[in-house]
JSON list of C-alpha atoms in Angstrom, two decimals:
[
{"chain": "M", "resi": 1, "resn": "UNK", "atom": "CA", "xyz": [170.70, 177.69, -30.41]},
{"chain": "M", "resi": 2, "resn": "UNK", "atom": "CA", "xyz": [169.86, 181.27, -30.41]},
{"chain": "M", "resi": 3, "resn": "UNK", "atom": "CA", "xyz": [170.37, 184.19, -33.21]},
{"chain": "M", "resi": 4, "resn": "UNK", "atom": "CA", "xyz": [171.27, 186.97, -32.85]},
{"chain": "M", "resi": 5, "resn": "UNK", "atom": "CA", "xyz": [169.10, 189.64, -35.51]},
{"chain": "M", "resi": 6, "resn": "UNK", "atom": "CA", "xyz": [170.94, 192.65, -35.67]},
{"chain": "M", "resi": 7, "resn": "UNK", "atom": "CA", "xyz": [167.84, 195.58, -36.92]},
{"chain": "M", "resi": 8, "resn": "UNK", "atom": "CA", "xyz": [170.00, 196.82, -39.06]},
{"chain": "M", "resi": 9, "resn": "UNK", "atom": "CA", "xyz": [169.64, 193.14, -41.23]},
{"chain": "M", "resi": 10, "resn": "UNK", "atom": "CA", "xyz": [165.50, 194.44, -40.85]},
{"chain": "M", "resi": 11, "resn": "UNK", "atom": "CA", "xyz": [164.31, 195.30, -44.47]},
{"chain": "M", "resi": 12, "resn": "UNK", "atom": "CA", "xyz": [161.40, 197.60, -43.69]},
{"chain": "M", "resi": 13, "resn": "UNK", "atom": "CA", "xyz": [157.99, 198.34, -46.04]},
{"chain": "M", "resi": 14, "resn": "UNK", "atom": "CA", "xyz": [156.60, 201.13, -46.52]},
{"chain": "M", "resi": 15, "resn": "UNK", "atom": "CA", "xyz": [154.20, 201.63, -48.92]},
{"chain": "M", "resi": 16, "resn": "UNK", "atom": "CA", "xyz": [154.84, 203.05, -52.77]},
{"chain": "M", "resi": 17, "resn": "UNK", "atom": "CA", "xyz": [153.77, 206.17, -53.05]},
{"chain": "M", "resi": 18, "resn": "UNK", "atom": "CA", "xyz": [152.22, 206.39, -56.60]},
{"chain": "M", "resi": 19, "resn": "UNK", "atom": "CA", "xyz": [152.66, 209.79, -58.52]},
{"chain": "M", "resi": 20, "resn": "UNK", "atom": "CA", "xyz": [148.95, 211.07, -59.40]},
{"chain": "M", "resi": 21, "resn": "UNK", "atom": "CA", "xyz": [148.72, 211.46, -63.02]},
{"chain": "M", "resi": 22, "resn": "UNK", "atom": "CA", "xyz": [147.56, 214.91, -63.62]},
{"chain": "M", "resi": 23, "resn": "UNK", "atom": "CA", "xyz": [145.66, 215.35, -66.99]},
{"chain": "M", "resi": 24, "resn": "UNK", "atom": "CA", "xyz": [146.75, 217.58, -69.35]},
{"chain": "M", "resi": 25, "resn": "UNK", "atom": "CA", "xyz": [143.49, 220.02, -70.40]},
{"chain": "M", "resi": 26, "resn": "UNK", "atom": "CA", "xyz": [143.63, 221.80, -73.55]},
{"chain": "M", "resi": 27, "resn": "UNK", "atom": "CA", "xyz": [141.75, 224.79, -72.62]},
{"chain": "M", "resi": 28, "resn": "UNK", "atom": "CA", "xyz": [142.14, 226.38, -76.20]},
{"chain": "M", "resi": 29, "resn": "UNK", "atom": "CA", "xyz": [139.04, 227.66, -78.23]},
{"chain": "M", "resi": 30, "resn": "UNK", "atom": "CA", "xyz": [140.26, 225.11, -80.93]},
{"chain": "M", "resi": 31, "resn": "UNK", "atom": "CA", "xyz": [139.32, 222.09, -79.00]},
{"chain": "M", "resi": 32, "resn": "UNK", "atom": "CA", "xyz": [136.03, 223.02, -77.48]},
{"chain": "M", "resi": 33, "resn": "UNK", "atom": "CA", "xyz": [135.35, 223.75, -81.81]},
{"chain": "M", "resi": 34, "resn": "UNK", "atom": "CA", "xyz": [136.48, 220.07, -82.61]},
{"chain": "M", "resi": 35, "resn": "UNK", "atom": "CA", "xyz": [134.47, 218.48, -79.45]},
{"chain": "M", "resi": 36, "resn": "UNK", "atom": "CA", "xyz": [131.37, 219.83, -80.67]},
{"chain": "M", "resi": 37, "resn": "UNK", "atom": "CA", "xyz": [131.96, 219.19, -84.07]},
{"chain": "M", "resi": 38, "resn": "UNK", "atom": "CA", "xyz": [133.30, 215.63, -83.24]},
{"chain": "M", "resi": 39, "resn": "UNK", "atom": "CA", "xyz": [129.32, 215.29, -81.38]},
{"chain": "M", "resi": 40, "resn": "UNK", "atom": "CA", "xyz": [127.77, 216.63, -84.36]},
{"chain": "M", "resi": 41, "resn": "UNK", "atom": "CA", "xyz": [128.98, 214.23, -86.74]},
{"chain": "M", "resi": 42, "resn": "UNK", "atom": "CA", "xyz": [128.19, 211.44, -83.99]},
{"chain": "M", "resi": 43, "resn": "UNK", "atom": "CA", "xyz": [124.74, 210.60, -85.13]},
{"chain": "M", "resi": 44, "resn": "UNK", "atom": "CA", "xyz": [124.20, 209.01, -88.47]},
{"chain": "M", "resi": 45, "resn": "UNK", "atom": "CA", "xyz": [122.73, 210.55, -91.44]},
{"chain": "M", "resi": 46, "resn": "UNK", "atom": "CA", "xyz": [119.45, 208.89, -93.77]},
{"chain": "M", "resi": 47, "resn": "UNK", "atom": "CA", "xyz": [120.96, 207.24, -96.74]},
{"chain": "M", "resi": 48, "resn": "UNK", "atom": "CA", "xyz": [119.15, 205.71, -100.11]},
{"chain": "M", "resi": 49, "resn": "UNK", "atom": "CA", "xyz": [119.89, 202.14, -101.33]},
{"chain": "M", "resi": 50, "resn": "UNK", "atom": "CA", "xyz": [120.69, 202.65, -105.27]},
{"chain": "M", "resi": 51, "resn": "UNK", "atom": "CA", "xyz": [116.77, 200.51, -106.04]},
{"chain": "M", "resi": 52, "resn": "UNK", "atom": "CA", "xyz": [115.15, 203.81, -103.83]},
{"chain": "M", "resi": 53, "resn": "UNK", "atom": "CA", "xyz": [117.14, 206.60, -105.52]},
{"chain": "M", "resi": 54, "resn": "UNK", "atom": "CA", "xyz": [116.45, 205.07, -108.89]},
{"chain": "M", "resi": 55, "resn": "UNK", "atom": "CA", "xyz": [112.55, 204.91, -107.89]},
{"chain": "M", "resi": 56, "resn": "UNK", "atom": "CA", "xyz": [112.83, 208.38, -106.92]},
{"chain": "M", "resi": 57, "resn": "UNK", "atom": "CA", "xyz": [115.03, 209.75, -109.89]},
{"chain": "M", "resi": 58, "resn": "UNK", "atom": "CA", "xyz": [112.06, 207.86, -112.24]},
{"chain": "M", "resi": 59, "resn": "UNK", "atom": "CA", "xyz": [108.81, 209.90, -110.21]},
{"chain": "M", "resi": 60, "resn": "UNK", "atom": "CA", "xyz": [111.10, 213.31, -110.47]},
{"chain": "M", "resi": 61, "resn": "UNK", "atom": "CA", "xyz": [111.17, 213.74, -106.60]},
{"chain": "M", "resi": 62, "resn": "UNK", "atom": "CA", "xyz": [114.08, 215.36, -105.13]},
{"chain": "M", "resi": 63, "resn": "UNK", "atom": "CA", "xyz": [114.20, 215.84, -101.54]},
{"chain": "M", "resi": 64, "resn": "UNK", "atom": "CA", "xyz": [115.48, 219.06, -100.40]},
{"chain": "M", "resi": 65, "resn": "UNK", "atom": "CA", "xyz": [116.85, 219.39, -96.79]},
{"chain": "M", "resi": 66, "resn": "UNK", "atom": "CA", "xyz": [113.80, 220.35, -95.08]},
{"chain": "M", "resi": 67, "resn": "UNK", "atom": "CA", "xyz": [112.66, 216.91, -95.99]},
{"chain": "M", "resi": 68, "resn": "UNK", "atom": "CA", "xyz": [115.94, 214.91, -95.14]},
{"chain": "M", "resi": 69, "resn": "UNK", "atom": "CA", "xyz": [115.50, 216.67, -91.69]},
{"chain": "M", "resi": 70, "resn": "UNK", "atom": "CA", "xyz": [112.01, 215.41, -91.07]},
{"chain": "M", "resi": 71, "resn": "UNK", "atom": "CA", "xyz": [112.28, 211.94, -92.25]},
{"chain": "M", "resi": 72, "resn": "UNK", "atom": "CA", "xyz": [115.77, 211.85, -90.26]},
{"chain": "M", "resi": 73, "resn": "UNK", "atom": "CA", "xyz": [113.05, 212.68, -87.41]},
{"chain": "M", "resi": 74, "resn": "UNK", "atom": "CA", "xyz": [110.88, 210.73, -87.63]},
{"chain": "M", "resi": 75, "resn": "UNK", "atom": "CA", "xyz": [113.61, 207.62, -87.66]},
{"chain": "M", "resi": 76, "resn": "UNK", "atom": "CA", "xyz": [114.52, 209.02, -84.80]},
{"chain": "M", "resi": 77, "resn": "UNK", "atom": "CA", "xyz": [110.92, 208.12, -83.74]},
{"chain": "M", "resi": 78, "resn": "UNK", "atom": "CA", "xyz": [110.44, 204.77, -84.90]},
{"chain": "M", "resi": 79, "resn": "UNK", "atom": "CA", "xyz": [114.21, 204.26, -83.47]},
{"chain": "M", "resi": 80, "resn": "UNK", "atom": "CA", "xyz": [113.19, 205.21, -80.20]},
{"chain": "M", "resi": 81, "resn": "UNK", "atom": "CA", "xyz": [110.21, 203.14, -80.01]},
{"chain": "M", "resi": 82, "resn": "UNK", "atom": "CA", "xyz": [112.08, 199.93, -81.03]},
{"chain": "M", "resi": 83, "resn": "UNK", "atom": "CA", "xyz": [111.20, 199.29, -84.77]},
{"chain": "M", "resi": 84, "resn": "UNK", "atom": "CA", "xyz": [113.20, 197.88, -87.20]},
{"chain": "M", "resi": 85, "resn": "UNK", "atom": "CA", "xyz": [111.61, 197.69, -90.80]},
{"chain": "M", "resi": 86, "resn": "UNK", "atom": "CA", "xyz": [109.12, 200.57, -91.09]},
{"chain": "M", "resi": 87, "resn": "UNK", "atom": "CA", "xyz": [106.97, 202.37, -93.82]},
{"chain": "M", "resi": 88, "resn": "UNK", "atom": "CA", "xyz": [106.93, 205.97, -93.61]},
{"chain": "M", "resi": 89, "resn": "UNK", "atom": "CA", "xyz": [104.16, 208.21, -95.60]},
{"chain": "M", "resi": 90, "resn": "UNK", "atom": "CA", "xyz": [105.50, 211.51, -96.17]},
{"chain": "M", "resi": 91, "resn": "UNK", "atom": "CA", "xyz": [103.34, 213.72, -98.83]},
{"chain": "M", "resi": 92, "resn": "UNK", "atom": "CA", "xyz": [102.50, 211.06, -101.74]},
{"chain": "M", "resi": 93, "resn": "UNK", "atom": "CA", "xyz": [105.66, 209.23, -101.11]},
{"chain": "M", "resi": 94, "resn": "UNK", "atom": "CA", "xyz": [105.68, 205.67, -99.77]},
{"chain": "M", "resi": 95, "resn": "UNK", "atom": "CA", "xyz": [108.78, 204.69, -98.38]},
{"chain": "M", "resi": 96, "resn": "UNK", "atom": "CA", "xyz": [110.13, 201.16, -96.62]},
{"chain": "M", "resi": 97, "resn": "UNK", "atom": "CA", "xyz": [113.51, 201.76, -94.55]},
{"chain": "M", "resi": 98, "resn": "UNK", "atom": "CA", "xyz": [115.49, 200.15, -92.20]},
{"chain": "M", "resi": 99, "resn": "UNK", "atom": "CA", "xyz": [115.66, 202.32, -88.73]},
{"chain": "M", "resi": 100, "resn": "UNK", "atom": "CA", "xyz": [118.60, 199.99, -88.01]},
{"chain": "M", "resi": 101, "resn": "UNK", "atom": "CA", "xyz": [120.80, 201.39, -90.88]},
{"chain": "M", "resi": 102, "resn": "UNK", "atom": "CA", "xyz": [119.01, 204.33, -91.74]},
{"chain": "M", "resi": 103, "resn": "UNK", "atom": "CA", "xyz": [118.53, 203.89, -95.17]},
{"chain": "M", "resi": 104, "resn": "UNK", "atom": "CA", "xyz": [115.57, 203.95, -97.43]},
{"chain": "M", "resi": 105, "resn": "UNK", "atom": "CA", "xyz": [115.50, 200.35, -98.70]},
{"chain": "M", "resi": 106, "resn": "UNK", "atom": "CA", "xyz": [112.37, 201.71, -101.69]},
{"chain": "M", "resi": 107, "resn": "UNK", "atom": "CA", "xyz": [110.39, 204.37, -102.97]},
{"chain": "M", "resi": 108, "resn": "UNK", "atom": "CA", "xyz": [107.32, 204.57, -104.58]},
{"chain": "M", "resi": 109, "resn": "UNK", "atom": "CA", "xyz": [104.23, 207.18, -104.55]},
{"chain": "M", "resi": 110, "resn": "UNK", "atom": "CA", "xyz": [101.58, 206.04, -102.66]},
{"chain": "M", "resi": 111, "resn": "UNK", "atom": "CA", "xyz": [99.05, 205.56, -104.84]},
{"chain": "M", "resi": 112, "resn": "UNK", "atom": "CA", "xyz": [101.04, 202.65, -106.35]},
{"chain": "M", "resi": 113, "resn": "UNK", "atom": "CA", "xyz": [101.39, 201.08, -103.04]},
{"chain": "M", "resi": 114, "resn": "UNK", "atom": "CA", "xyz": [98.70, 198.45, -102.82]},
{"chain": "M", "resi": 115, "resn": "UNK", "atom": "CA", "xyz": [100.53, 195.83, -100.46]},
{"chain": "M", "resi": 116, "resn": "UNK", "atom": "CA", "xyz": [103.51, 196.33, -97.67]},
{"chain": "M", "resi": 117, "resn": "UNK", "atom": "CA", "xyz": [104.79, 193.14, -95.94]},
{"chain": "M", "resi": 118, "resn": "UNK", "atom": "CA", "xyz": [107.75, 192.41, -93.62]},
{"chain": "M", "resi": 119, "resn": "UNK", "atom": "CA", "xyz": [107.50, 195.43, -91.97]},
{"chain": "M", "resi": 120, "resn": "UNK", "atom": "CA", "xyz": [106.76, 196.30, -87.74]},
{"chain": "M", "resi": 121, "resn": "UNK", "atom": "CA", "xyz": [105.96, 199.82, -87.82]},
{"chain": "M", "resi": 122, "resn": "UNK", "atom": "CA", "xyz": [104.50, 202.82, -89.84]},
{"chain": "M", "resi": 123, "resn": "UNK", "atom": "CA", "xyz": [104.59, 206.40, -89.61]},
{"chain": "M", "resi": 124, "resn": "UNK", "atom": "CA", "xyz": [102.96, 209.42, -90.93]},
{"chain": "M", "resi": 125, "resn": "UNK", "atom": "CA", "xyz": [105.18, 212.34, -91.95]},
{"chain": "M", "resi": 126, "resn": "UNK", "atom": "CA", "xyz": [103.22, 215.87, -91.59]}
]
């Protein structure tokens, strides 16, 4: 037996067209402020565990920001070359942080330092 196909009963594919999705740029001065501010805030900022600002409030050392900025550098350091627990001398200061968390875990001047263990790294602040 033969059938007869009309083409009209011929469902024909063509292909979806899919709508491009056009992004929407906010050009405005505002948002290139809050993208740079957004990047400045990125990066995580030293802290002090409550045993190393208690060690430091009992010697009378304050650090100012000059200070914050160099030992934030030189975590940077130890950071970059893979350390973890670290002791970092910085002007008769002793102290044992965590690069990890960046926090000072303790604080003590360096002529009461007579033994450091469970740490990988040290570093000389200048």
């Amino acid at each position: 037996m033969i059938h007869n196909i009309n083409r009209s009963d011929r469902v024909v594919h063509q292909p979806i067209q899919q709508k491009s999705k056009q992004v929407n740029v906010d050009r405005t001065f505002r948002s290139f402020i809050d993208d740079a501010l957004k990047n400045v805030d990125s990066e995580p900022k030293m802290t002090f565990s409550h045993h190393a600002q208690k060690r430091l409030d009992q010697h009378g050392v304050s650090l100012n920001q000059q200070d914050l900025t160099k030992l934030e550098e030189a975590v940077d350091t130890l950071a970059a070359k893979g350390s973890k627990q670290s002791l970092i001398l910085y002007d008769d200061l002793a102290l044992i942080a965590s690069i990890k968390n960046r926090k000072v875990i303790t604080a003590l001047k360096s002529n009461e330092m007579h033994e450091v263990t469970n740490i990988d790294s040290a570093i000389q602040i200048k």
